[in-house]
Amino acid sequence: MAATLEFFFDYGSPTTYLADTQIEALAKRSGAKLVYRPMLLGGVFKATGNRSPVEVPAKGVYMGADMARFAKRYGVPMNMNPFFPVNTLPLMRGAVVAQHDGFFAAYQKAMFRAMWVDEKDMNDPAVIGEVVSAAGIDVTSLLKRTGEQDIKDELKATTEEAVNRGAFGAPTFFVGDEMFFGQDRLEFVEAALSG
Amino acid sequence: MAATLEFFFDYGSPTTYLADTQIEALAKRSGAKLVYRPMLLGGVFKATGNRSPVEVPAKGVYMGADMARFAKRYGVPMNMNPFFPVNTLPLMRGAVVAQHDGFFAAYQKAMFRAMWVDEKDMNDPAVIGEVVSAAGIDVTSLLKRTGEQDIKDELKATTEEAVNRGAFGAPTFFVGDEMFFGQDRLEFVEAALSG
């Protein structure tokens, strides 16, 4: 039986974008079943008492350099979003809808790209609409769906599940009960999947 | 001319212990000049607004697992110190003395081992004395020297220098102006030295 790799993510996290650029190929190499778990990072921070690294200015400066090193190593584009931090609640609810309604791959790619390559202001509903439309997704239908209670509840439940299993930030990976935090632990994730 | 690798450290940091187990061999492989820079991590935290990761309980739990993974990879012993966190001010002043008085290698090894292998209570002056003596270092002379103003000033100056150059935690490495934070960035440190 193929191992399962759970990927807890939030579009507002730049290191999660880096992980997202690598995770599909990693799962394929490992023969693992990749399960995307949209969560609300703000909710995780609130529940655990954690905070964004950029709240320590020196850490924020360093993180920019550190992420650029990984982007270079991975050979992927990356730009810091000038509108960071972003309230990702509507975006993450959209991810839940996208999973249910069959356009997750396109949505995931569009969101991470808008945030961490194209530097879009994803706090602005009009900008979100443009990004979604450009990805070939029906905005009106998406907006309606993100307002539904079961979608809201599912995002909340996944966020609570992540916290209950030990998560305190993003990206967080699980291989069974083994948790890995950070895009810089993909090597250990891959080892766990092959172990 | 050989490149210089500066290693800013504090004995109270478990990830810095992990780095210390690797850094000498790394410098040797790279043909780099390794310069040990004792600093006071508590002073760095205070100056930058950073805090120990273990202040977020979920992060503390995960860090234990994460460090155990690296210890296994490196093939080195590691135990969480039950007396953590420790006020390392006397220990770090001792490191400055050890550099001046020619017994740094023995002192460094003894301190990291007492903290992160032998689980000693390094808040206790009597325990510090035992550890220092067992390493063949004269305790009376060390104690006298750690009280001297120039030793105190030097530790303070190095801590301030680290902060001014962008450090917010330990271990921190510099290759010229390039800063690297964390024992999990040694690969990038090595690449910078060979670049």
Coordinates of C-alpha atoms in Angstrom, one line a residue:
Chain A
M1 CA 0.0 0.0 0.0
A2 CA 1.3 3.4 -0.9
A3 CA 2.2 5.7 2.0
T4 CA 0.2 8.9 2.5
L5 CA 1.8 12.3 2.6
E6 CA -0.3 15.0 4.1
F7 CA 0.6 18.6 3.2
F8 CA -0.9 21.2 5.5
F9 CA -0.6 24.6 3.7
D10 CA -1.7 28.2 3.6
Y11 CA -1.1 30.5 0.6
G12 CA 0.1 33.3 2.8
S13 CA 3.3 31.5 3.8
P14 CA 6.2 32.0 1.4
T15 CA 8.1 28.9 2.6
T16 CA 4.9 26.9 1.9
Y17 CA 5.1 28.2 -1.7
L18 CA 8.6 26.8 -1.9
A19 CA 7.5 23.5 -0.5
D20 CA 4.6 23.5 -3.0
T21 CA 7.1 23.8 -5.9
Q22 CA 8.7 20.5 -4.8
I23 CA 6.1 18.4 -3.1
E24 CA 4.4 16.9 -6.2
A25 CA 7.7 15.5 -7.6
L26 CA 8.7 14.3 -4.2
A27 CA 5.5 12.4 -3.7
K28 CA 5.8 10.9 -7.2
R29 CA 9.4 9.8 -6.6
S30 CA 8.3 8.2 -3.3
G31 CA 5.3 6.5 -4.8
A32 CA 3.3 8.3 -2.0
K33 CA -0.3 9.4 -2.1
L34 CA -0.2 13.2 -1.7
V35 CA -3.1 14.7 0.3
Y36 CA -3.5 18.5 0.3
R37 CA -4.9 19.9 3.6
P38 CA -5.8 23.6 3.4
M39 CA -5.7 25.2 6.8
L40 CA -5.8 28.7 8.2
L41 CA -2.3 29.6 9.4
G42 CA -3.6 32.6 11.4
G43 CA -5.8 30.1 13.3
V44 CA -2.8 27.9 14.0
F45 CA -0.8 30.8 15.3
K46 CA -3.7 31.9 17.5
A47 CA -4.2 28.4 18.9
T48 CA -0.5 27.7 19.6
G49 CA 0.8 31.1 20.6
N50 CA 3.2 31.0 17.6
R51 CA 3.7 34.1 15.5
S52 CA 5.1 34.9 12.0
P53 CA 8.9 35.0 11.9
V54 CA 8.7 38.4 10.3
E55 CA 7.5 39.9 13.6
V56 CA 11.1 39.8 14.6
P57 CA 12.6 42.3 12.1
A58 CA 16.1 40.8 11.9
K59 CA 14.5 37.4 11.3
G60 CA 12.4 38.8 8.5
V61 CA 15.4 40.2 6.7
Y62 CA 17.3 37.0 7.0
M63 CA 14.3 34.9 5.9
G64 CA 14.3 36.9 2.6
A65 CA 17.9 35.8 1.9
D66 CA 17.3 32.3 3.1
M67 CA 14.2 31.8 0.8
A68 CA 16.1 33.3 -2.1
R69 CA 18.8 30.7 -1.6
F70 CA 16.3 27.8 -1.7
A71 CA 14.5 29.3 -4.7
K72 CA 17.8 29.4 -6.5
R73 CA 18.6 25.8 -5.4
Y74 CA 15.1 24.7 -6.6
G75 CA 15.3 26.8 -9.8
V76 CA 12.0 28.4 -9.2
P77 CA 10.9 32.1 -9.3
M78 CA 10.1 33.8 -6.0
N79 CA 9.4 37.4 -5.0
M80 CA 8.4 38.7 -1.6
N81 CA 4.9 40.0 -1.7
P82 CA 4.8 43.7 -0.8
F83 CA 1.2 43.2 0.6
F84 CA 2.4 40.5 3.0
P85 CA 1.0 39.5 5.5
V86 CA -2.4 38.8 3.9
N87 CA -5.6 37.7 5.5
T88 CA -5.9 34.3 3.7
L89 CA -9.3 33.3 5.1
P90 CA -11.2 33.8 1.7
L91 CA -8.3 32.2 -0.2
M92 CA -8.2 29.1 2.0
R93 CA -11.9 28.7 2.0
G94 CA -11.6 28.8 -1.8
A95 CA -9.1 26.0 -1.6
V96 CA -11.6 23.8 0.2
V97 CA -14.2 24.6 -2.5
A98 CA -11.6 23.9 -5.2
Q99 CA -11.1 20.4 -3.7
H100 CA -14.8 19.7 -3.7
D101 CA -15.6 21.2 -7.1
G102 CA -12.7 19.6 -9.0
F103 CA -10.5 22.6 -9.9
F104 CA -7.9 22.3 -7.1
A105 CA -4.8 22.0 -9.2
A106 CA -5.5 25.1 -11.2
Y107 CA -6.5 27.1 -8.1
Q108 CA -3.5 26.0 -6.1
K109 CA -1.1 27.0 -8.8
A110 CA -2.9 30.4 -9.4
M111 CA -2.9 31.3 -5.7
F112 CA 0.7 30.5 -4.9
R113 CA 1.8 32.2 -8.1
A114 CA -0.2 35.3 -7.4
M115 CA 1.2 35.6 -3.9
W116 CA 4.9 34.6 -4.3
V117 CA 5.7 35.3 -8.0
D118 CA 3.4 38.0 -9.3
E119 CA 3.2 40.0 -6.0
K120 CA -0.5 40.6 -6.3
D121 CA -2.5 42.3 -3.5
M122 CA -4.5 39.2 -2.4
N123 CA -6.2 41.3 0.3
D124 CA -8.2 42.9 -2.5
P125 CA -11.3 41.0 -3.6
A126 CA -11.1 42.5 -7.0
V127 CA -7.6 41.2 -7.5
I128 CA -8.5 37.8 -6.2
G129 CA -11.3 37.8 -8.8
E130 CA -8.9 38.6 -11.6
V131 CA -6.5 35.9 -10.5
V132 CA -9.2 33.3 -10.2
S133 CA -10.7 34.2 -13.6
A134 CA -7.3 34.1 -15.3
A135 CA -7.0 30.5 -14.1
G136 CA -10.3 29.7 -15.9
I137 CA -12.3 29.4 -12.7
D138 CA -15.8 30.8 -12.4
V139 CA -15.6 33.6 -9.8
T140 CA -19.3 34.0 -9.1
S141 CA -19.7 30.3 -8.3
L142 CA -16.6 30.3 -6.2
L143 CA -17.7 33.3 -4.2
K144 CA -21.1 31.8 -3.5
R145 CA -19.5 28.5 -2.4
T146 CA -16.9 30.1 -0.1
G147 CA -19.8 31.5 1.9
E148 CA -21.4 28.2 2.6
Q149 CA -21.3 26.9 6.1
D150 CA -19.9 23.4 5.4
I151 CA -17.0 25.0 3.6
K152 CA -16.2 27.3 6.5
D153 CA -16.6 24.4 8.9
E154 CA -14.3 22.2 7.0
L155 CA -11.5 24.7 6.9
K156 CA -11.9 25.3 10.6
A157 CA -11.9 21.6 11.3
T158 CA -8.7 21.0 9.3
T159 CA -7.0 23.8 11.1
E160 CA -8.0 22.4 14.5
E161 CA -6.9 18.9 13.4
A162 CA -3.5 20.3 12.5
V163 CA -3.1 22.0 15.9
N164 CA -4.3 18.9 17.7
R165 CA -1.7 16.8 15.9
G166 CA 1.1 19.2 16.9
A167 CA 1.3 21.8 14.1
F168 CA 2.4 25.3 14.9
G169 CA 3.1 26.7 11.5
A170 CA 3.3 26.1 7.7
P171 CA 4.2 24.1 5.8
T172 CA 3.5 21.1 8.0
F173 CA 3.8 17.5 6.6
F174 CA 2.6 14.3 8.1
V175 CA 3.7 10.8 7.2
G176 CA 1.4 8.8 9.5
D177 CA 2.0 10.3 12.9
E178 CA 5.4 11.7 12.1
M179 CA 5.3 15.4 11.7
F180 CA 7.8 17.6 9.8
F181 CA 7.7 21.4 9.8
G182 CA 9.2 23.6 7.1
Q183 CA 10.1 23.4 3.5
D184 CA 13.7 22.8 4.6
R185 CA 12.7 19.3 5.9
L186 CA 11.6 17.8 2.6
E187 CA 14.6 15.5 2.7
F188 CA 13.4 14.0 5.9
V189 CA 9.9 13.7 4.6
E190 CA 11.2 11.8 1.6
A191 CA 13.3 9.6 3.9
A192 CA 10.2 8.8 6.1
L193 CA 8.2 7.9 3.0
S194 CA 10.9 5.5 1.8
G195 CA 11.5 4.1 5.3
Chain B
M1 CA 43.8 33.2 0.9
A2 CA 41.7 30.9 3.0
A3 CA 38.1 32.0 3.6
T4 CA 37.0 32.7 7.1
L5 CA 34.1 31.1 8.8
E6 CA 32.8 32.8 11.9
F7 CA 30.7 30.7 14.3
F8 CA 28.6 32.7 16.8
F9 CA 27.6 30.3 19.5
D10 CA 26.1 29.9 23.0
Y11 CA 26.3 26.7 25.0
G12 CA 22.6 27.1 26.0
S13 CA 21.4 26.3 22.5
P14 CA 20.9 22.7 21.6
T15 CA 21.0 23.3 17.9
T16 CA 24.3 25.0 18.4
Y17 CA 25.6 21.9 20.0
L18 CA 24.6 20.0 16.9
A19 CA 26.4 22.5 14.7
D20 CA 29.4 22.3 16.9
T21 CA 29.7 18.6 16.3
Q22 CA 30.0 19.3 12.5
I23 CA 31.7 22.6 12.1
E24 CA 35.3 21.6 12.6
A25 CA 35.2 18.9 9.9
L26 CA 33.2 21.3 7.6
A27 CA 35.9 24.0 8.0
K28 CA 38.6 21.5 7.4
R29 CA 36.9 20.1 4.2
S30 CA 36.5 23.7 3.0
G31 CA 40.0 24.8 3.8
A32 CA 38.4 27.6 5.8
K33 CA 39.7 29.4 8.8
L34 CA 37.2 28.7 11.6
V35 CA 36.8 31.5 14.1
Y36 CA 34.8 30.8 17.3
R37 CA 32.7 33.8 18.5
P38 CA 31.2 33.3 21.9
M39 CA 28.1 35.5 22.4
L40 CA 25.3 35.7 24.9
L41 CA 22.1 34.4 23.2
G42 CA 19.9 36.0 25.9
G43 CA 21.4 39.3 24.9
V44 CA 20.6 38.6 21.2
F45 CA 17.0 37.7 22.1
K46 CA 16.6 40.9 24.2
A47 CA 18.1 43.1 21.5
T48 CA 16.1 41.7 18.6
G49 CA 12.8 40.8 20.2
N50 CA 13.3 37.2 19.3
R51 CA 12.6 34.4 21.8
S52 CA 13.4 30.8 22.4
P53 CA 11.4 28.5 20.1
V54 CA 10.4 26.4 23.2
E55 CA 8.3 29.3 24.4
V56 CA 5.7 28.0 22.0
P57 CA 5.0 24.6 23.6
A58 CA 4.1 22.8 20.3
K59 CA 7.3 24.1 18.8
G60 CA 9.3 22.8 21.7
V61 CA 7.8 19.3 21.4
Y62 CA 8.6 19.2 17.6
M63 CA 12.1 20.6 18.1
G64 CA 12.9 17.7 20.3
A65 CA 12.0 15.3 17.5
D66 CA 13.7 17.4 14.9
M67 CA 17.0 17.6 16.8
A68 CA 16.9 13.8 17.4
R69 CA 16.6 13.3 13.6
F70 CA 19.7 15.4 13.0
A71 CA 21.6 13.8 15.9
K72 CA 20.9 10.4 14.3
R73 CA 21.9 11.7 10.9
Y74 CA 25.2 13.1 12.3
G75 CA 25.7 10.0 14.4
V76 CA 26.2 12.0 17.6
P77 CA 24.8 11.6 21.1
M78 CA 22.2 14.2 22.2
N79 CA 19.9 14.5 25.2
M80 CA 17.6 17.3 26.1
N81 CA 18.8 19.1 29.2
P82 CA 16.2 18.9 32.0
F83 CA 17.5 22.2 33.4
F84 CA 17.0 24.0 30.2
P85 CA 16.9 27.0 29.7
V86 CA 20.1 27.9 31.5
N87 CA 21.6 31.3 32.3
T88 CA 24.7 31.0 30.2
L89 CA 26.4 34.3 31.2
P90 CA 29.1 32.7 33.3
L91 CA 29.7 29.9 30.8
M92 CA 30.1 32.3 27.9
R93 CA 32.4 34.6 29.8
G94 CA 34.4 31.4 30.5
A95 CA 34.6 30.8 26.8
V96 CA 36.1 34.2 26.3
V97 CA 38.7 33.4 29.0
A98 CA 39.3 30.0 27.4
Q99 CA 40.2 31.7 24.1
H100 CA 42.6 34.1 25.7
D101 CA 44.2 31.6 28.1
G102 CA 44.7 28.8 25.6
F103 CA 42.3 26.1 26.7
F104 CA 39.4 26.8 24.4
A105 CA 39.1 23.4 22.7
A106 CA 38.9 21.5 26.0
Y107 CA 36.4 24.0 27.5
Q108 CA 34.2 24.0 24.4
K109 CA 34.0 20.3 24.3
A110 CA 33.3 20.1 28.1
M111 CA 30.5 22.7 28.0
F112 CA 28.6 21.3 25.1
R113 CA 28.9 17.8 26.4
A114 CA 27.8 18.8 29.9
M115 CA 24.7 20.6 28.5
W116 CA 23.6 18.4 25.7
V117 CA 24.9 14.9 26.4
D118 CA 25.4 14.6 30.1
E119 CA 22.3 16.7 31.1
K120 CA 24.2 18.6 33.9
D121 CA 22.6 21.5 35.8
M122 CA 24.8 24.2 34.4
N123 CA 22.9 26.8 36.5
D124 CA 24.7 25.4 39.5
P125 CA 28.2 26.9 40.1
A126 CA 29.3 23.7 41.9
V127 CA 28.3 21.6 38.8
I128 CA 30.1 24.0 36.5
G129 CA 33.2 23.7 38.7
E130 CA 33.1 19.9 38.5
V131 CA 32.7 19.9 34.7
V132 CA 35.5 22.4 34.3
S133 CA 37.8 20.5 36.6
A134 CA 37.1 17.2 34.9
A135 CA 38.3 18.9 31.7
G136 CA 41.6 19.6 33.3
I137 CA 41.0 23.3 33.6
D138 CA 41.9 25.2 36.8
V139 CA 38.6 26.4 38.3
T140 CA 39.9 29.0 40.7
S141 CA 41.8 30.8 38.0
L142 CA 38.9 30.6 35.5
L143 CA 36.5 32.0 38.1
K144 CA 38.8 34.9 38.9
R145 CA 39.3 35.7 35.2
T146 CA 35.5 35.6 34.3
G147 CA 35.0 38.4 36.8
E148 CA 37.4 40.7 35.0
Q149 CA 36.0 43.7 33.2
D150 CA 37.7 43.2 29.9
I151 CA 36.3 39.6 29.7
K152 CA 32.8 40.9 30.4
D153 CA 33.2 43.7 27.9
E154 CA 34.5 41.4 25.2
L155 CA 31.4 39.1 25.5
K156 CA 29.1 42.1 25.4
A157 CA 30.9 43.5 22.4
T158 CA 30.7 40.3 20.4
T159 CA 27.0 39.9 21.3
E160 CA 26.4 43.5 20.1
E161 CA 28.4 42.9 16.9
A162 CA 26.3 39.8 16.1
V163 CA 23.1 41.8 16.5
N164 CA 24.5 44.6 14.4
R165 CA 25.4 42.2 11.6
G166 CA 21.9 40.8 11.6
A167 CA 21.9 37.8 14.0
F168 CA 18.8 37.0 15.9
G169 CA 19.6 33.5 17.3
A170 CA 22.1 30.8 17.5
P171 CA 24.0 29.2 15.9
T172 CA 24.8 32.0 13.4
F173 CA 27.5 31.7 10.8
F174 CA 29.2 34.3 8.7
V175 CA 31.1 33.8 5.5
G176 CA 32.2 37.4 4.9
D177 CA 28.9 39.4 5.0
E178 CA 26.8 36.4 4.2
M179 CA 24.8 35.2 7.2
F180 CA 23.5 31.8 7.8
F181 CA 21.2 30.9 10.8
G182 CA 20.7 27.4 12.1
Q183 CA 22.6 24.1 12.2
D184 CA 20.3 23.0 9.4
R185 CA 22.0 25.5 7.0
L186 CA 25.5 24.0 7.2
E187 CA 25.2 22.8 3.6
F188 CA 24.7 26.4 2.5
V189 CA 27.6 27.5 4.7
E190 CA 29.8 24.9 3.0
A191 CA 28.6 26.0 -0.4
A192 CA 29.4 29.6 0.4
L193 CA 32.9 28.7 1.5
S194 CA 33.6 26.8 -1.8
G195 CA 32.0 29.5 -3.9

